[in-house]
mmCIF file of C-alpha atoms in Angstrom:
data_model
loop_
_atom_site.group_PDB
_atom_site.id
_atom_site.type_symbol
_atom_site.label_atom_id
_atom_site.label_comp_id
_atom_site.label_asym_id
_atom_site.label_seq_id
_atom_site.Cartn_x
_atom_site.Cartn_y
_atom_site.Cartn_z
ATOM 1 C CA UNK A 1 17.492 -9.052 0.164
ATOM 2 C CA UNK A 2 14.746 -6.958 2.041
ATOM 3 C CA UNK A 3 11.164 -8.350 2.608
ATOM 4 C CA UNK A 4 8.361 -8.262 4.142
ATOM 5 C CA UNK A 5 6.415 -11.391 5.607
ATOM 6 C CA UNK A 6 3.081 -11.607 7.102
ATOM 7 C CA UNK A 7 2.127 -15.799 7.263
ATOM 8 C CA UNK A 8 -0.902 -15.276 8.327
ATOM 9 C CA UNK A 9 -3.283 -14.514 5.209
ATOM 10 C CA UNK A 10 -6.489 -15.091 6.387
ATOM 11 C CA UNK A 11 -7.943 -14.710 9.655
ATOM 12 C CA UNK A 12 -11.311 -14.999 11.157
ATOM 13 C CA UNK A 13 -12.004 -14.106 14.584
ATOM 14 C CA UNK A 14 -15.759 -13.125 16.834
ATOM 15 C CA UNK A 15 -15.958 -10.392 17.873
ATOM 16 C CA UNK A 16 -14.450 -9.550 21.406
ATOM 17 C CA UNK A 17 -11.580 -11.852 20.280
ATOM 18 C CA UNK A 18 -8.063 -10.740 20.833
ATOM 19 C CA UNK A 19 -6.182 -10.233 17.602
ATOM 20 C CA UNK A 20 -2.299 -10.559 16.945
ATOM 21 C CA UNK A 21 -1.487 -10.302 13.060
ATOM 22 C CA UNK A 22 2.407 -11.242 12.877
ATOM 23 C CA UNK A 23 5.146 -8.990 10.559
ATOM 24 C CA UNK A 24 8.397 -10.111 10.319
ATOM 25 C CA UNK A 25 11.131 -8.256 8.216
ATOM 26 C CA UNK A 26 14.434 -8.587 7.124
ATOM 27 C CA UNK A 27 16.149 -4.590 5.753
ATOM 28 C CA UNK A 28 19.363 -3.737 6.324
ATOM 29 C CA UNK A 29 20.230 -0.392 8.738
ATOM 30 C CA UNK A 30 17.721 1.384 9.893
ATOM 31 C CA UNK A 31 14.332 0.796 9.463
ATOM 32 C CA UNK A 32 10.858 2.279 9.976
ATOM 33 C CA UNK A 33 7.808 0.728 9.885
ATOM 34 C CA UNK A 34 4.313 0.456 9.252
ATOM 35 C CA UNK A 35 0.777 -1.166 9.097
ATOM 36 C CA UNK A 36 -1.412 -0.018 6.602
ATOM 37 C CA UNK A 37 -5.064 -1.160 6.834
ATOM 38 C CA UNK A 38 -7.588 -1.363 3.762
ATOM 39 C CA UNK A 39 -11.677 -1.368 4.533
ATOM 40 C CA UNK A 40 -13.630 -3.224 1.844
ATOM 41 C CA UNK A 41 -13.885 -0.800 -1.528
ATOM 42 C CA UNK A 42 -11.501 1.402 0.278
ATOM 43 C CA UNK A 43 -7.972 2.646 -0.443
ATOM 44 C CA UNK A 44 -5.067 1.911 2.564
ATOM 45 C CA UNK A 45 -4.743 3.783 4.701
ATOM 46 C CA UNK A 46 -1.943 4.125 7.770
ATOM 47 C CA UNK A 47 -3.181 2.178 10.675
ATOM 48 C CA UNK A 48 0.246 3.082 12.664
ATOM 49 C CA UNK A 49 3.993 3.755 12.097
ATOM 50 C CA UNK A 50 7.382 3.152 14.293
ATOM 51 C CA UNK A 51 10.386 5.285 13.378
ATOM 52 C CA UNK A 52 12.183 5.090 16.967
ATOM 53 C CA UNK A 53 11.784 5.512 20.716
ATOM 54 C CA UNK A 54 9.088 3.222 22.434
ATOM 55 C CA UNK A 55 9.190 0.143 20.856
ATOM 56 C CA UNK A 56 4.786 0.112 21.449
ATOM 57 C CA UNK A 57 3.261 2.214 19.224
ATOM 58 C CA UNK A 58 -0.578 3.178 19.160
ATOM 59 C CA UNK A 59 -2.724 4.050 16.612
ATOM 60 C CA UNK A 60 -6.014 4.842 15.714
ATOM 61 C CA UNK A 61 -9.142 2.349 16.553
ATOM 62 C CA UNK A 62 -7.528 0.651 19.597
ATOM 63 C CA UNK A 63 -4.705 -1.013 17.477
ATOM 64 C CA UNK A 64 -1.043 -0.985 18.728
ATOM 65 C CA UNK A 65 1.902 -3.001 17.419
ATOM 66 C CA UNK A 66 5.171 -3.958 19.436
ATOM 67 C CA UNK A 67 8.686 -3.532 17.556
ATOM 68 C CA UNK A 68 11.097 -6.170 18.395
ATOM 69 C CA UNK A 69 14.231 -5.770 17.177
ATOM 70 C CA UNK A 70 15.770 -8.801 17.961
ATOM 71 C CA UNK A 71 13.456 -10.877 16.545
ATOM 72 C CA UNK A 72 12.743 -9.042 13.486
ATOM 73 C CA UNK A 73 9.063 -8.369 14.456
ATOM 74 C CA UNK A 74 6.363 -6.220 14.456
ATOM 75 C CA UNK A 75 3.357 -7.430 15.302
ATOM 76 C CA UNK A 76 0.076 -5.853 15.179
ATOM 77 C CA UNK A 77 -2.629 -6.966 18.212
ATOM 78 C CA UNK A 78 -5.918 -5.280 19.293
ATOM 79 C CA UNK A 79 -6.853 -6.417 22.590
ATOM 80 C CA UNK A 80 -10.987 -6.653 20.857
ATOM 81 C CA UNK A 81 -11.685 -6.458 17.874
ATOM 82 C CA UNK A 82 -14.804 -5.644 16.370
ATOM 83 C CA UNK A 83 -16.966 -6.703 13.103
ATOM 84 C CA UNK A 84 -16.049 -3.043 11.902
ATOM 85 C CA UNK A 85 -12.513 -4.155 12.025
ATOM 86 C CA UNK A 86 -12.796 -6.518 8.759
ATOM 87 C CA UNK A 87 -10.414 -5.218 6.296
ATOM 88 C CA UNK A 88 -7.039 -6.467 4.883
ATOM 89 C CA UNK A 89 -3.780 -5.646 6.699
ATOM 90 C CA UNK A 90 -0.463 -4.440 5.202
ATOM 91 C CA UNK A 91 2.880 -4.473 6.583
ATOM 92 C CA UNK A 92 5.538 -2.255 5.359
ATOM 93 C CA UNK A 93 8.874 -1.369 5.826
ATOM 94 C CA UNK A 94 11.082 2.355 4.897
ATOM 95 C CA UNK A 95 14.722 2.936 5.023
ATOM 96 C CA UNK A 96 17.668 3.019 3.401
ATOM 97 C CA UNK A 97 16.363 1.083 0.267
ATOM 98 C CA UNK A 98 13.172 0.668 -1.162
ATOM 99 C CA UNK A 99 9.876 0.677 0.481
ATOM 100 C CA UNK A 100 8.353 -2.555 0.382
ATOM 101 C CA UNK A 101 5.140 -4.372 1.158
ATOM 102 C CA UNK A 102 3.804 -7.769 2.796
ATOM 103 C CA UNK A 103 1.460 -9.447 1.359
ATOM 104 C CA UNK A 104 -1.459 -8.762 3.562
ATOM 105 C CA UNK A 105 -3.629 -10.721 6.001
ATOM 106 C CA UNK A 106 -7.147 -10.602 5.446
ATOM 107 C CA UNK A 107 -9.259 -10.496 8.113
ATOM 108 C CA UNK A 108 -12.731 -11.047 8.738
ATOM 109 C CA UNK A 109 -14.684 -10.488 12.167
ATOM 110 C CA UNK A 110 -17.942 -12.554 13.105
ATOM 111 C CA UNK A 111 -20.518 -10.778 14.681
ATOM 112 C CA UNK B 1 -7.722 19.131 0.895
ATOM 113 C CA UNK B 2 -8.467 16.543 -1.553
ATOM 114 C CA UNK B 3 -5.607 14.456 -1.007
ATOM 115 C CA UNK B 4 -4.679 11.729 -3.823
ATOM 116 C CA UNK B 5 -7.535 11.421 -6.563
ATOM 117 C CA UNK B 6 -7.536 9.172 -9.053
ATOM 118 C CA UNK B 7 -9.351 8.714 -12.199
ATOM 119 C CA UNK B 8 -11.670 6.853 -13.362
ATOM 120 C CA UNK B 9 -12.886 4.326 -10.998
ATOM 121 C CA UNK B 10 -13.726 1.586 -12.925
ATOM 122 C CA UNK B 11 -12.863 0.939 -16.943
ATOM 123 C CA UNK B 12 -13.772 -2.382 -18.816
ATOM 124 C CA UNK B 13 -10.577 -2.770 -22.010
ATOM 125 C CA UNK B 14 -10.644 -4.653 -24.829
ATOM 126 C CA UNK B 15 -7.174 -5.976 -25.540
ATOM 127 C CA UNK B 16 -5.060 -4.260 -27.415
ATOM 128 C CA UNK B 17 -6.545 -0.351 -26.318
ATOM 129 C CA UNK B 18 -4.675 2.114 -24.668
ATOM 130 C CA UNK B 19 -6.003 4.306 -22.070
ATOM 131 C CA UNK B 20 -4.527 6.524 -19.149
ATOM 132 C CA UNK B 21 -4.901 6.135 -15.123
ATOM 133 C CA UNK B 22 -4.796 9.767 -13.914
ATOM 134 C CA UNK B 23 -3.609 10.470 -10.424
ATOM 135 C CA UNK B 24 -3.361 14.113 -9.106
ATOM 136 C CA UNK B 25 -2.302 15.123 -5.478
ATOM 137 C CA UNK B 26 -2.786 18.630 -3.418
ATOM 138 C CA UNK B 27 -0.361 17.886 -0.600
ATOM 139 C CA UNK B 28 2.804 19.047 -2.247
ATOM 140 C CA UNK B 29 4.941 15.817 -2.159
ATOM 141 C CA UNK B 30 7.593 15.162 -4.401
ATOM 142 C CA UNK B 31 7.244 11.166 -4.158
ATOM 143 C CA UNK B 32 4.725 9.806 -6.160
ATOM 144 C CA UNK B 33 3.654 5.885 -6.369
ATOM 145 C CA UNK B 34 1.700 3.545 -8.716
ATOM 146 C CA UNK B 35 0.786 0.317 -7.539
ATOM 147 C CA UNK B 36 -1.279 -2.617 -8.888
ATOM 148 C CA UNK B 37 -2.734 -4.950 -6.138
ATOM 149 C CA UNK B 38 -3.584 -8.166 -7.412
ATOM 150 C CA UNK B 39 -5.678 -11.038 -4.570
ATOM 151 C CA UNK B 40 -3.335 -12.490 -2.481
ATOM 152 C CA UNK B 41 -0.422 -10.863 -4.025
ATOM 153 C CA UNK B 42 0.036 -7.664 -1.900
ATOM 154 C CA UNK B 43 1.005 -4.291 -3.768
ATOM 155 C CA UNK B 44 3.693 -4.690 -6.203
ATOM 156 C CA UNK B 45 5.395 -1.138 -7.830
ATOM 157 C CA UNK B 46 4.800 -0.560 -10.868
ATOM 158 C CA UNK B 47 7.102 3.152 -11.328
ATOM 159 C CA UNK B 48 7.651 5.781 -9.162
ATOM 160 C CA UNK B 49 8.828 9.228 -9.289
ATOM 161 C CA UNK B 50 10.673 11.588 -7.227
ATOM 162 C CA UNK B 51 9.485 14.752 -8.599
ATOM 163 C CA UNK B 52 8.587 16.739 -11.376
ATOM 164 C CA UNK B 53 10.603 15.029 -14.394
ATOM 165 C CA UNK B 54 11.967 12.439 -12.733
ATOM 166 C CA UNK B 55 10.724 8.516 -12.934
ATOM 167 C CA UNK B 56 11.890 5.134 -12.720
ATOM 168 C CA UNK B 57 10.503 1.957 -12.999
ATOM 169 C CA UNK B 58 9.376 -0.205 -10.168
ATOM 170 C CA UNK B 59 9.242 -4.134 -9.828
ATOM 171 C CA UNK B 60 7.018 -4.398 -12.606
ATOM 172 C CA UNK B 61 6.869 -1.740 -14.953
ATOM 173 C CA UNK B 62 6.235 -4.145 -18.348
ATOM 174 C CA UNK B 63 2.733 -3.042 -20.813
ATOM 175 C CA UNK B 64 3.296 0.381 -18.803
ATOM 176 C CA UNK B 65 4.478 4.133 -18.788
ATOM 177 C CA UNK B 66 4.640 7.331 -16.996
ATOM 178 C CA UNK B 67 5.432 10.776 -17.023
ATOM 179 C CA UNK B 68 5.636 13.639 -14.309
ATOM 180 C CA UNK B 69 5.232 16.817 -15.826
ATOM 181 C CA UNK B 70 4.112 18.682 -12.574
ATOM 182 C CA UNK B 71 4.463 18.100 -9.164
ATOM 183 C CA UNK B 72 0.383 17.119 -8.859
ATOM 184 C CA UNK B 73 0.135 15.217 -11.528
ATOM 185 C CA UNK B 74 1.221 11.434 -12.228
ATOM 186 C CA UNK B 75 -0.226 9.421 -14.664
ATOM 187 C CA UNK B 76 0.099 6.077 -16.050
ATOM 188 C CA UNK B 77 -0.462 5.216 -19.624
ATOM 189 C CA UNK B 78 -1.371 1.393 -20.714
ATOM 190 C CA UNK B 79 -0.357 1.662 -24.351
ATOM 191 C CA UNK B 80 -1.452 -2.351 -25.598
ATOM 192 C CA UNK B 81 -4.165 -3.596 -23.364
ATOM 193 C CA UNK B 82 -3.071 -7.293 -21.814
ATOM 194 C CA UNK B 83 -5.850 -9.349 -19.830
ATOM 195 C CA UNK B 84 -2.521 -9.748 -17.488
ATOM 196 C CA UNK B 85 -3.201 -5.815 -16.385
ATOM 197 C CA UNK B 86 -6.435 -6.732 -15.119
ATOM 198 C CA UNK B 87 -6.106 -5.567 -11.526
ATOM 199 C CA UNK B 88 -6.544 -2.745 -9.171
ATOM 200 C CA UNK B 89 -4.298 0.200 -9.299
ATOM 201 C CA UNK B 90 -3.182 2.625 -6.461
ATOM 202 C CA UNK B 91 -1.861 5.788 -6.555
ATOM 203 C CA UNK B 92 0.318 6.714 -4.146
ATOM 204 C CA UNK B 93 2.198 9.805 -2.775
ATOM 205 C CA UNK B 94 4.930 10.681 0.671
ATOM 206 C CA UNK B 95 6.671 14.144 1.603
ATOM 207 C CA UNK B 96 9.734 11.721 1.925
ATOM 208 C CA UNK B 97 10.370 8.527 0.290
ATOM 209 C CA UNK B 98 10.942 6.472 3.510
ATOM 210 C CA UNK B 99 7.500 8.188 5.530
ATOM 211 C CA UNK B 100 3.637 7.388 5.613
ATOM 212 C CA UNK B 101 2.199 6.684 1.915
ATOM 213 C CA UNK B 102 -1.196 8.364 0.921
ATOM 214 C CA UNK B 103 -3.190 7.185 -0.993
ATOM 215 C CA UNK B 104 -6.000 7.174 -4.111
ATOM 216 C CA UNK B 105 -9.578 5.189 -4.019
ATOM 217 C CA UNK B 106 -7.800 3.500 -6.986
ATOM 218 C CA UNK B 107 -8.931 2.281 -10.409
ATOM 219 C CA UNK B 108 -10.307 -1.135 -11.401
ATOM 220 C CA UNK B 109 -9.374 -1.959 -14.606
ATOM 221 C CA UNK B 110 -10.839 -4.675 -16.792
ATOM 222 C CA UNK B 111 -9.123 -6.723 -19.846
ATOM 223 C CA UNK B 112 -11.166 -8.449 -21.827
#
């Protein structure tokens, strides 16, 4: 069955600390994917997206996520991350079936 | 461009009432979304449509219905008010059903 998985479901990190949220999923054929991100009282919005070619995608804010294919992964790292960046994360996955969801990973940023 | 609105923002229910979650979008897409997002639990699918007349139910369409009578307009009707529906509700909408999702502010709803 596809899913989603995110294990980590809370973080908390100072700021200037290096962040890597993990994604793992498990779709049959081909597959795009996503990380949503959703600020406090806000709706998501898309962080970043993979659909093919470079396997390191960037997006907006200094966030990039690595797509490995082997390993079922896509992993979402900022190399600083700041006490603006406290929202909840959302990995998602497109394709032939259904989109789905993770679960998120909430993360909150010390000043 | 307004994007995907959604009406109202907050509602406090008393079980057993009815009310509808309106959700309009300007950007032309045929694939609309409703979502509830409950802590801890992610975004689960409540129905979906994809396009003017056509829906189907999601992963948990139960206490809920829809209809799509436009393109722009998508809304979701809670006919028996359950404390269980307490939760926050997304709309949703994508150009193509496997592309970026937009989405509404959303709607807290209350069950008492």
């Amino acid at each position: 069955a596809q899913s989603v998985s995110q294990h980590n479901h809370h973080v908390i990190l100072s700021e200037a600390a290096s962040l890597e949220l993990g994604c793992n999923y498990s779709y049959g054929g081909t597959v795009n994917l996503f990380w949503y991100v959703q600020y406090p009282g806000q709706h998501l919005q898309l962080l970043l997206k993979y659909f093919s070619g470079d396997p390191l995608v960037k997006g907006i804010k200094g966030f990039e996520a690595e797509f490995i294919k082997s390993k079922f992964s896509f992993n979402l790292r900022k190399p600083s991350v700041q006490w603006s960046d406290t929202a909840e994360y959302f990995c998602a996955a497109s394709g032939t079936y259904k989109y789905i969801f993770g679960t998120g990973t909430r993360l909150k940023v010390l000043a | 461009n307004a994007g995907v609105t959604q009406t109202p923002k907050f509602r406090i229910l008393k079980i057993g009432q009815s009310m509808t979650l309106q959700c309009t979008q300007d950007m032309n897409h045929n694939y609309m979304y409703w979502y509830r997002q409950d802590p801890g639990m992610g975004l689960k699918l409540i129905y979906y449509s994809v396009g003017a007349g056509i829906t189907d139910k999601g992963e948990v369409p139960n206490g809920y219905n829809v209809s799509r009578s436009t393109t722009e307009d998508f809304p979701l009707r809670l006919e028996l008010a359950a404390p269980s529906q307490t939760s926050v509700y997304f709309c949703a909408s994508s150009r193509d059903p496997t592309e970026t999702q937009y989405f509404g502010p959303g709607t807290r709803l209350l069950v008492l």
